[in-house]
Amino acid sequence: MNSRRDFLRQMGGSALAAPLLSQLPTSAHTPADRQLRVALVGLGSYAARVARAMKDCKLAKLVGGVTGTPEKVEKWMAEHGLEKANFYNYQNYDDLKNNPNIDAVYVCLPNAMHHEFVIRAAKAGKHVICEKPMSVTVKEAEEMIAACKKANVKLYLGYRLHFEPHTRELIRLRQSGELGKIMHVNTYDGFRIGDPTQWRLRKNLAGGGALMDVGVYCINGARYATGEEPVWITAQESKTDPVKFKEVDETITFQMGFPSGAIASCATTYNFNNFERLYVIGEKGFVDMSPAFGYGPIKGRTRNGDMNLDTSKMHQTWQMDGLADCILNGTPDPNMTGEEGLKDMKVIEAIYKSIAAGGKKVLI
Ligand code: NDP
């Protein structure tokens, strides 16, 4: 967890996270004419949200898109003032290498497509931001990291919460010792999924169910709440609708054991709503965030009362300006690299392995 520590130290140590965030991507830091020019890959609902958020960015700029739906091109050009020359489809995507007006792509495709489209972007010489979950297997995640290293491009995950003020404050409280030794973490995240025909319920596109989609926030959250990497996993699965969830998991509970002895008790579901919390208990204090992982506004309290931090921007505005600062200026990233995505993928694989073994403890 060194890069996150260094990043926060550089950001000013013990001051409140919110004012620091507003200091992060300033024009003083970067020449005004230097922006990270980004093309979104897969113009679905999340890409649309990122595009909206990027309208308020200073360091990152939306300049293009990659889509398999030709009708979307004109619509996106009109809505975001984009040039046709910066649009691609999934076949001519590799031609990005000849486009000097795009610096980075942001892969917002169904999970099982992340591997291919990150690697092709790297080969085209573009920096890559990839949505969560990073991939559908550990092997794929390793190949993505290797491809970006070989091409000498940056690879970041879309872990937007690492630029969100409550999450940053939680990490600061833990790092500064104000929470004392972390004893226990409780994380859960889920929602009731609708349309039974959507790709999220197809194993070949999603890789898995709730665990891959939102359970990854519980894993990542337990890791940033403890500042440790888990050494063992146990997991249990429950399925109430075997028809809808024929191919992917519906509800999973899992436990993560950390070297310090702390245990995270976690759960994720596609079967019910109002299920979103990150509760960290230390010897000297606690942070209780709910909602903790969605678009917010994130809310949290500590033993001193409500956290009341900045919720004025979309998470993706902070994220894209923050990552642009990392890429353009070499600012240390707050634990959003491909390596962080790989660590979460290793936990996901261990969870599925434990379930397949009837809940047996799996060492990582
Ligand atoms: P959508 O279904 O809304 O969009 C996915 C887009 O991918 C489609 O619109 C389509 O765009 C393209 N696509 C290409 N091939 C396929 C295919 N075979 N089936 C379906 N779509 C295809 O999904 P989301 O935008 O909700 O999710 C995309 C990614 O973003 C996922 O990895 C998800 O986990 C992640 N995500 C992250 C969130 C976060 O908070 N960080 C929140 C929501 C999602 P086109 O027509 O342009 O080709």
Tab-separated table of C-alpha atoms and ligand atoms in Angstrom:
chain	number	residue	atom	x	y	z
A	1	MET	CA	0.000	0.000	0.000
A	2	ASN	CA	2.973	2.294	-0.399
A	3	SER	CA	1.783	4.276	-3.377
A	4	ARG	CA	-1.420	5.294	-1.587
A	5	ARG	CA	0.558	6.368	1.472
A	6	ASP	CA	2.976	8.387	-0.631
A	7	PHE	CA	0.085	9.935	-2.503
A	8	LEU	CA	-1.664	11.042	0.665
A	9	ARG	CA	1.576	12.294	2.179
A	10	GLN	CA	2.132	14.372	-0.919
A	11	MET	CA	-1.449	15.574	-0.581
A	12	GLY	CA	-0.718	17.000	2.848
A	13	GLY	CA	-0.977	14.237	5.455
A	14	SER	CA	-3.473	15.066	8.147
A	15	ALA	CA	-5.499	17.853	6.583
A	16	LEU	CA	-9.076	17.058	5.617
A	17	ALA	CA	-9.466	15.118	2.405
A	18	ALA	CA	-12.067	17.378	0.809
A	19	PRO	CA	-10.051	20.584	0.499
A	20	LEU	CA	-7.100	18.527	-0.683
A	21	LEU	CA	-9.134	17.020	-3.442
A	22	SER	CA	-10.007	20.392	-4.806
A	23	GLN	CA	-6.282	21.185	-4.865
A	24	LEU	CA	-5.403	18.054	-6.795
A	25	PRO	CA	-5.858	18.816	-10.463
A	26	THR	CA	-5.086	22.503	-10.818
A	27	SER	CA	-3.921	24.378	-13.844
A	28	ALA	CA	-0.952	25.520	-11.764
A	29	HIS	CA	0.125	21.891	-11.675
A	30	THR	CA	-0.179	21.387	-15.413
A	31	PRO	CA	-0.004	23.812	-18.297
A	32	ALA	CA	-3.549	24.800	-19.230
A	33	ASP	CA	-3.071	23.479	-22.746
A	34	ARG	CA	-2.133	20.030	-21.478
A	35	GLN	CA	-5.065	17.725	-20.975
A	36	LEU	CA	-5.480	13.972	-21.106
A	37	ARG	CA	-7.555	13.325	-24.228
A	38	VAL	CA	-9.750	10.292	-23.647
A	39	ALA	CA	-11.901	8.031	-25.833
A	40	LEU	CA	-14.554	5.924	-24.130
A	41	VAL	CA	-14.824	2.308	-25.300
A	42	GLY	CA	-18.353	0.831	-25.244
A	43	LEU	CA	-20.895	3.642	-25.204
A	44	GLY	CA	-23.351	2.136	-22.727
A	45	SER	CA	-24.831	3.482	-19.532
A	46	TYR	CA	-21.626	3.777	-17.526
A	47	ALA	CA	-19.735	5.454	-20.377
A	48	ALA	CA	-22.605	7.968	-20.588
A	49	ARG	CA	-22.167	8.757	-16.897
A	50	VAL	CA	-18.410	9.175	-17.265
A	51	ALA	CA	-18.980	11.476	-20.241
A	52	ARG	CA	-21.364	13.644	-18.211
A	53	ALA	CA	-18.891	13.803	-15.332
A	54	MET	CA	-16.027	14.721	-17.648
A	55	LYS	CA	-17.798	17.922	-18.678
A	56	ASP	CA	-16.587	19.316	-15.325
A	57	CYS	CA	-13.015	18.028	-15.628
A	58	LYS	CA	-10.030	20.333	-15.952
A	59	LEU	CA	-7.237	17.900	-16.740
A	60	ALA	CA	-9.164	15.197	-18.588
A	61	LYS	CA	-11.104	15.777	-21.771
A	62	LEU	CA	-13.469	13.512	-23.654
A	63	VAL	CA	-12.471	13.515	-27.323
A	64	GLY	CA	-13.839	10.317	-28.862
A	65	GLY	CA	-15.512	6.950	-28.606
A	66	VAL	CA	-15.461	3.334	-29.689
A	67	THR	CA	-18.794	1.681	-30.394
A	68	GLY	CA	-20.364	-1.269	-32.158
A	69	THR	CA	-23.569	0.724	-32.677
A	70	PRO	CA	-23.099	3.166	-35.600
A	71	GLU	CA	-26.244	5.181	-34.651
A	72	LYS	CA	-24.533	6.254	-31.448
A	73	VAL	CA	-21.773	8.146	-33.248
A	74	GLU	CA	-23.860	11.137	-34.408
A	75	LYS	CA	-25.682	11.290	-31.079
A	76	TRP	CA	-22.465	11.347	-29.055
A	77	MET	CA	-20.829	13.840	-31.439
A	78	ALA	CA	-23.748	16.231	-30.980
A	79	GLU	CA	-24.069	15.730	-27.240
A	80	HIS	CA	-20.389	16.106	-26.413
A	81	GLY	CA	-19.003	18.161	-29.289
A	82	LEU	CA	-16.805	15.340	-30.590
A	83	GLU	CA	-15.144	14.874	-33.981
A	84	LYS	CA	-15.988	11.965	-36.240
A	85	ALA	CA	-12.273	11.317	-36.815
A	86	ASN	CA	-12.042	10.227	-33.161
A	87	PHE	CA	-14.659	7.469	-33.439
A	88	TYR	CA	-13.849	3.798	-33.983
A	89	ASN	CA	-15.652	0.476	-33.972
A	90	TYR	CA	-14.482	-2.826	-32.496
A	91	GLN	CA	-12.928	-3.892	-35.821
A	92	ASN	CA	-10.872	-0.787	-36.664
A	93	TYR	CA	-10.043	-0.079	-32.990
A	94	ASP	CA	-6.354	-0.901	-33.592
A	95	ASP	CA	-6.155	2.128	-35.933
A	96	LEU	CA	-6.073	4.215	-32.762
A	97	LYS	CA	-2.316	3.849	-33.078
A	98	ASN	CA	-2.422	6.332	-35.967
A	99	ASN	CA	-4.421	8.932	-34.042
A	100	PRO	CA	-2.184	11.429	-32.223
A	101	ASN	CA	-5.240	13.249	-30.818
A	102	ILE	CA	-6.184	10.471	-28.384
A	103	ASP	CA	-3.917	9.828	-25.382
A	104	ALA	CA	-5.937	7.255	-23.459
A	105	VAL	CA	-8.941	4.985	-23.697
A	106	TYR	CA	-11.409	4.129	-20.948
A	107	VAL	CA	-12.765	0.591	-21.391
A	108	CYS	CA	-16.437	0.460	-20.295
A	109	LEU	CA	-17.362	-2.813	-21.995
A	110	PRO	CA	-18.913	-5.955	-20.473
A	111	ASN	CA	-16.391	-7.571	-18.129
A	112	ALA	CA	-15.274	-10.419	-20.376
A	113	MET	CA	-14.262	-7.935	-23.086
A	114	HIS	CA	-11.883	-5.932	-20.854
A	115	HIS	CA	-8.930	-8.250	-21.477
A	116	GLU	CA	-9.007	-7.995	-25.271
A	117	PHE	CA	-9.697	-4.265	-25.446
A	118	VAL	CA	-7.096	-3.292	-22.855
A	119	ILE	CA	-4.418	-5.322	-24.625
A	120	ARG	CA	-5.320	-3.932	-28.059
A	121	ALA	CA	-5.226	-0.383	-26.654
A	122	ALA	CA	-1.792	-1.016	-25.163
A	123	LYS	CA	-0.559	-2.312	-28.520
A	124	ALA	CA	-1.892	0.897	-30.091
A	125	GLY	CA	0.281	2.831	-27.641
A	126	LYS	CA	-2.574	4.327	-25.595
A	127	HIS	CA	-2.815	4.639	-21.816
A	128	VAL	CA	-5.710	2.622	-20.453
A	129	ILE	CA	-8.332	3.021	-17.761
A	130	CYS	CA	-10.319	-0.184	-17.366
A	131	GLU	CA	-13.606	-0.628	-15.567
A	132	LYS	CA	-14.065	-3.077	-12.729
A	133	PRO	CA	-13.873	-6.000	-12.463
A	134	MET	CA	-10.511	-5.817	-14.198
A	135	SER	CA	-11.060	-9.108	-16.054
A	136	VAL	CA	-12.790	-12.406	-15.502
A	137	THR	CA	-9.713	-14.413	-14.465
A	138	VAL	CA	-6.408	-13.818	-12.697
A	139	LYS	CA	-4.545	-15.010	-15.788
A	140	GLU	CA	-6.238	-12.372	-17.937
A	141	ALA	CA	-5.416	-9.633	-15.434
A	142	GLU	CA	-1.760	-10.686	-15.449
A	143	GLU	CA	-1.701	-10.598	-19.250
A	144	MET	CA	-3.241	-7.111	-19.267
A	145	ILE	CA	-0.577	-5.810	-16.881
A	146	ALA	CA	2.194	-7.441	-18.923
A	147	ALA	CA	0.859	-5.955	-22.188
A	148	CYS	CA	0.713	-2.426	-20.746
A	149	LYS	CA	4.203	-2.769	-19.272
A	150	LYS	CA	5.571	-3.996	-22.594
A	151	ALA	CA	3.959	-1.089	-24.444
A	152	ASN	CA	5.113	1.347	-21.752
A	153	VAL	CA	1.609	2.697	-21.177
A	154	LYS	CA	-0.193	3.233	-17.869
A	155	LEU	CA	-2.984	0.945	-16.743
A	156	TYR	CA	-5.510	2.120	-14.140
A	157	LEU	CA	-8.735	0.651	-12.829
A	158	GLY	CA	-11.949	2.672	-12.655
A	159	TYR	CA	-11.914	2.463	-8.836
A	160	ARG	CA	-13.572	5.900	-8.578
A	161	LEU	CA	-13.931	5.778	-4.771
A	162	HIS	CA	-10.206	6.263	-4.301
A	163	PHE	CA	-10.773	9.889	-5.268
A	164	GLU	CA	-13.978	10.240	-3.201
A	165	PRO	CA	-13.595	12.357	-0.031
A	166	HIS	CA	-15.208	9.980	2.526
A	167	THR	CA	-13.201	7.041	1.253
A	168	ARG	CA	-10.018	9.093	1.311
A	169	GLU	CA	-10.757	10.249	4.829
A	170	LEU	CA	-11.313	6.667	5.976
A	171	ILE	CA	-7.917	5.736	4.528
A	172	ARG	CA	-6.293	8.767	6.155
A	173	LEU	CA	-7.799	7.928	9.553
A	174	ARG	CA	-6.479	4.388	9.301
A	175	GLN	CA	-3.028	5.427	8.095
A	176	SER	CA	-2.633	8.158	10.707
A	177	GLY	CA	-3.353	5.656	13.497
A	178	GLU	CA	-6.446	7.551	14.646
A	179	LEU	CA	-8.515	4.381	14.355
A	180	GLY	CA	-5.901	2.345	16.214
A	181	LYS	CA	-5.302	-1.262	15.228
A	182	ILE	CA	-8.004	-2.403	12.815
A	183	MET	CA	-9.901	-5.246	14.455
A	184	HIS	CA	-12.821	-5.963	12.142
A	185	VAL	CA	-14.368	-4.885	8.851
A	186	ASN	CA	-17.898	-5.443	7.651
A	187	THR	CA	-18.659	-4.730	3.990
A	188	TYR	CA	-21.698	-5.467	1.897
A	189	ASP	CA	-22.969	-4.300	-1.454
A	190	GLY	CA	-25.779	-5.455	-3.695
A	191	PHE	CA	-28.992	-4.669	-5.511
A	192	ARG	CA	-31.957	-6.462	-7.040
A	193	ILE	CA	-31.121	-6.960	-10.689
A	194	GLY	CA	-33.884	-6.495	-13.272
A	195	ASP	CA	-33.984	-7.597	-16.916
A	196	PRO	CA	-33.191	-11.322	-17.007
A	197	THR	CA	-31.784	-11.048	-20.553
A	198	GLN	CA	-28.992	-8.579	-19.750
A	199	TRP	CA	-25.300	-9.396	-20.201
A	200	ARG	CA	-24.684	-9.221	-16.427
A	201	LEU	CA	-26.497	-12.558	-16.108
A	202	ARG	CA	-24.549	-14.250	-18.930
A	203	LYS	CA	-21.398	-15.989	-17.790
A	204	ASN	CA	-19.620	-15.543	-21.143
A	205	LEU	CA	-19.892	-11.726	-20.903
A	206	ALA	CA	-19.958	-11.098	-17.152
A	207	GLY	CA	-17.610	-13.818	-15.906
A	208	GLY	CA	-19.715	-14.119	-12.759
A	209	GLY	CA	-22.621	-12.479	-11.003
A	210	ALA	CA	-22.957	-10.116	-8.057
A	211	LEU	CA	-19.444	-10.918	-6.832
A	212	MET	CA	-17.780	-9.741	-10.054
A	213	ASP	CA	-20.056	-6.734	-10.386
A	214	VAL	CA	-20.419	-5.204	-6.908
A	215	GLY	CA	-18.777	-7.735	-4.581
A	216	VAL	CA	-15.494	-6.361	-5.895
A	217	TYR	CA	-16.239	-3.152	-3.923
A	218	CYS	CA	-16.468	-5.210	-0.721
A	219	ILE	CA	-13.100	-6.805	-1.469
A	220	ASN	CA	-11.400	-3.554	-2.436
A	221	GLY	CA	-13.055	-1.812	0.539
A	222	ALA	CA	-11.843	-4.393	3.038
A	223	ARG	CA	-8.342	-4.013	1.607
A	224	TYR	CA	-8.279	-0.214	1.906
A	225	ALA	CA	-9.951	-0.325	5.303
A	226	THR	CA	-7.256	-2.611	6.709
A	227	GLY	CA	-4.303	-1.588	4.513
A	228	GLU	CA	-3.496	-5.301	4.354
A	229	GLU	CA	-3.774	-8.118	1.843
A	230	PRO	CA	-5.907	-11.117	2.808
A	231	VAL	CA	-4.158	-14.422	3.456
A	232	TRP	CA	-7.230	-16.663	3.559
A	233	ILE	CA	-10.800	-16.734	2.288
A	234	THR	CA	-13.921	-18.700	3.172
A	235	ALA	CA	-17.138	-18.282	1.170
A	236	GLN	CA	-20.716	-19.494	0.921
A	237	GLU	CA	-23.284	-19.100	-1.847
A	238	SER	CA	-27.067	-19.005	-1.762
A	239	LYS	CA	-29.357	-19.121	-4.799
A	240	THR	CA	-33.103	-18.528	-4.475
A	241	ASP	CA	-33.808	-18.209	-8.213
A	242	PRO	CA	-31.888	-20.895	-10.083
A	243	VAL	CA	-33.558	-19.987	-13.377
A	244	LYS	CA	-32.607	-16.304	-13.461
A	245	PHE	CA	-29.215	-17.058	-11.921
A	246	LYS	CA	-28.537	-20.224	-13.911
A	247	GLU	CA	-25.178	-18.974	-15.170
A	248	VAL	CA	-23.953	-16.582	-12.457
A	249	ASP	CA	-23.948	-16.159	-8.691
A	250	GLU	CA	-26.867	-14.485	-6.933
A	251	THR	CA	-25.818	-14.021	-3.283
A	252	ILE	CA	-22.398	-14.744	-1.780
A	253	THR	CA	-21.145	-14.228	1.756
A	254	PHE	CA	-17.423	-14.408	2.347
A	255	GLN	CA	-14.813	-13.833	4.988
A	256	MET	CA	-11.294	-12.514	4.476
A	257	GLY	CA	-8.527	-13.107	7.008
A	258	PHE	CA	-5.657	-10.610	7.237
A	259	PRO	CA	-2.114	-11.096	8.592
A	260	SER	CA	-2.809	-8.838	11.617
A	261	GLY	CA	-5.639	-11.118	12.685
A	262	ALA	CA	-8.364	-8.739	11.475
A	263	ILE	CA	-11.255	-10.418	9.713
A	264	ALA	CA	-13.554	-8.885	7.112
A	265	SER	CA	-17.071	-10.239	6.972
A	266	CYS	CA	-18.571	-9.460	3.555
A	267	ALA	CA	-21.628	-10.130	1.424
A	268	THR	CA	-22.868	-9.322	-2.046
A	269	THR	CA	-26.126	-9.940	-3.875
A	270	TYR	CA	-28.172	-9.471	-7.027
A	271	ASN	CA	-31.335	-10.307	-5.081
A	272	PHE	CA	-32.232	-7.359	-2.821
A	273	ASN	CA	-31.824	-3.595	-2.434
A	274	ASN	CA	-30.681	-1.257	0.361
A	275	PHE	CA	-27.569	-3.335	0.946
A	276	GLU	CA	-24.466	-1.146	0.975
A	277	ARG	CA	-22.125	-0.531	3.879
A	278	LEU	CA	-18.468	-0.335	4.889
A	279	TYR	CA	-17.975	-0.532	8.656
A	280	VAL	CA	-14.417	-0.477	9.993
A	281	ILE	CA	-13.795	-1.048	13.675
A	282	GLY	CA	-10.446	-0.098	15.166
A	283	GLU	CA	-9.216	-0.264	18.762
A	284	LYS	CA	-9.525	3.523	19.074
A	285	GLY	CA	-12.332	4.422	16.709
A	286	PHE	CA	-14.581	3.417	13.835
A	287	VAL	CA	-15.816	4.567	10.450
A	288	ASP	CA	-19.294	3.559	9.384
A	289	MET	CA	-20.139	4.444	5.782
A	290	SER	CA	-23.537	3.803	4.231
A	291	PRO	CA	-24.006	4.244	1.369
A	292	ALA	CA	-20.366	3.441	0.837
A	293	PHE	CA	-19.860	2.264	-2.747
A	294	GLY	CA	-22.508	3.641	-5.097
A	295	TYR	CA	-22.661	7.018	-6.782
A	296	GLY	CA	-23.651	8.543	-3.479
A	297	PRO	CA	-23.853	10.888	-1.921
A	298	ILE	CA	-21.616	8.751	0.274
A	299	LYS	CA	-22.400	9.215	3.944
A	300	GLY	CA	-20.304	8.287	6.926
A	301	ARG	CA	-19.829	8.778	10.624
A	302	THR	CA	-17.019	8.320	13.077
A	303	ARG	CA	-16.998	8.512	16.866
A	304	ASN	CA	-16.819	12.304	16.347
A	305	GLY	CA	-20.119	12.366	14.495
A	306	ASP	CA	-21.093	12.756	10.848
A	307	MET	CA	-18.195	13.034	8.392
A	308	ASN	CA	-19.925	15.732	6.323
A	309	LEU	CA	-17.375	15.844	3.514
A	310	ASP	CA	-17.579	17.250	0.016
A	311	THR	CA	-20.224	15.606	-2.165
A	312	SER	CA	-20.404	18.409	-4.716
A	313	LYS	CA	-18.936	16.550	-7.682
A	314	MET	CA	-19.658	13.327	-9.508
A	315	HIS	CA	-17.122	10.687	-8.444
A	316	GLN	CA	-16.040	10.276	-12.040
A	317	THR	CA	-15.116	13.971	-12.289
A	318	TRP	CA	-12.677	13.599	-9.400
A	319	GLN	CA	-11.494	10.266	-10.755
A	320	MET	CA	-10.786	11.401	-14.303
A	321	ASP	CA	-9.027	14.594	-13.266
A	322	GLY	CA	-7.078	12.640	-10.656
A	323	LEU	CA	-5.978	9.946	-13.101
A	324	ALA	CA	-5.134	12.568	-15.722
A	325	ASP	CA	-2.875	14.168	-13.117
A	326	CYS	CA	-1.208	10.781	-12.514
A	327	ILE	CA	-0.667	10.150	-16.223
A	328	LEU	CA	0.342	13.678	-17.267
A	329	ASN	CA	2.342	14.696	-14.223
A	330	GLY	CA	3.440	11.434	-12.663
A	331	THR	CA	1.478	12.147	-9.472
A	332	PRO	CA	1.415	8.917	-7.442
A	333	ASP	CA	-1.902	7.144	-7.875
A	334	PRO	CA	-4.107	6.208	-4.929
A	335	ASN	CA	-3.948	2.441	-5.471
A	336	MET	CA	-5.809	2.165	-8.743
A	337	THR	CA	-3.213	0.461	-10.918
A	338	GLY	CA	-3.638	-2.804	-12.761
A	339	GLU	CA	-1.768	-4.486	-9.895
A	340	GLU	CA	-4.571	-3.442	-7.513
A	341	GLY	CA	-7.166	-4.875	-9.886
A	342	LEU	CA	-5.147	-8.107	-10.023
A	343	LYS	CA	-5.148	-8.366	-6.207
A	344	ASP	CA	-8.952	-8.144	-6.212
A	345	MET	CA	-9.164	-10.738	-8.988
A	346	LYS	CA	-7.076	-13.134	-6.874
A	347	VAL	CA	-9.589	-12.755	-4.048
A	348	ILE	CA	-12.521	-13.278	-6.443
A	349	GLU	CA	-10.957	-16.505	-7.709
A	350	ALA	CA	-10.308	-17.667	-4.140
A	351	ILE	CA	-13.962	-16.981	-3.236
A	352	TYR	CA	-15.248	-19.081	-6.134
A	353	LYS	CA	-12.722	-21.787	-5.221
A	354	SER	CA	-13.907	-21.857	-1.612
A	355	ILE	CA	-17.553	-22.109	-2.710
A	356	ALA	CA	-16.701	-24.955	-5.089
A	357	ALA	CA	-14.978	-26.711	-2.172
A	358	GLY	CA	-18.044	-26.403	0.068
A	359	GLY	CA	-16.828	-23.330	1.964
A	360	LYS	CA	-13.360	-24.652	2.784
A	361	LYS	CA	-10.657	-22.170	3.750
A	362	VAL	CA	-8.576	-21.145	0.711
A	363	LEU	CA	-5.129	-19.690	1.288
A	364	ILE	CA	-4.012	-16.837	-0.957
B	1	NDP	P1	-24.031	-1.386	-20.547
B	1	NDP	O1	-24.709	-2.642	-20.955
B	1	NDP	O2	-24.879	-0.211	-20.225
B	1	NDP	O3	-23.006	-0.919	-21.663
B	1	NDP	C1	-22.055	-1.785	-22.221
B	1	NDP	C2	-21.773	-1.343	-23.658
B	1	NDP	O4	-20.763	-2.216	-24.162
B	1	NDP	C3	-22.945	-1.463	-24.605
B	1	NDP	O5	-23.794	-0.354	-24.598
B	1	NDP	C4	-22.251	-1.636	-25.929
B	1	NDP	O6	-21.862	-0.342	-26.383
B	1	NDP	C5	-20.960	-2.351	-25.566
B	1	NDP	N1	-20.996	-3.784	-25.924
B	1	NDP	C6	-20.163	-4.375	-26.810
B	1	NDP	N2	-20.446	-5.667	-26.920
B	1	NDP	C7	-21.483	-5.919	-26.109
B	1	NDP	C8	-22.244	-7.095	-25.820
B	1	NDP	N3	-21.958	-8.280	-26.380
B	1	NDP	N4	-23.260	-6.999	-24.945
B	1	NDP	C9	-23.542	-5.827	-24.345
B	1	NDP	N5	-22.856	-4.682	-24.588
B	1	NDP	C10	-21.845	-4.731	-25.469
B	1	NDP	O7	-23.091	-1.763	-19.313
B	1	NDP	P2	-22.490	-0.763	-18.236
B	1	NDP	O8	-22.124	0.495	-18.888
B	1	NDP	O9	-23.387	-0.724	-17.080
B	1	NDP	O10	-21.158	-1.570	-17.766
B	1	NDP	C11	-19.959	-1.546	-18.519
B	1	NDP	C12	-18.766	-1.805	-17.604
B	1	NDP	O11	-18.700	-0.776	-16.646
B	1	NDP	C13	-18.832	-3.103	-16.810
B	1	NDP	O12	-17.565	-3.680	-16.715
B	1	NDP	C14	-19.313	-2.670	-15.437
B	1	NDP	O13	-18.859	-3.520	-14.397
B	1	NDP	C15	-18.681	-1.304	-15.320
B	1	NDP	N6	-19.436	-0.404	-14.449
B	1	NDP	C16	-18.774	0.290	-13.488
B	1	NDP	C17	-19.432	1.133	-12.643
B	1	NDP	C18	-18.675	1.923	-11.639
B	1	NDP	O14	-19.304	2.577	-10.796
B	1	NDP	N7	-17.359	1.950	-11.666
B	1	NDP	C19	-20.880	1.285	-12.715
B	1	NDP	C20	-21.500	0.571	-13.798
B	1	NDP	C21	-20.789	-0.262	-14.617
B	1	NDP	P3	-21.874	0.038	-27.951
B	1	NDP	O15	-23.312	-0.047	-28.360
B	1	NDP	O16	-21.334	1.409	-27.930
B	1	NDP	O17	-21.021	-0.955	-28.658
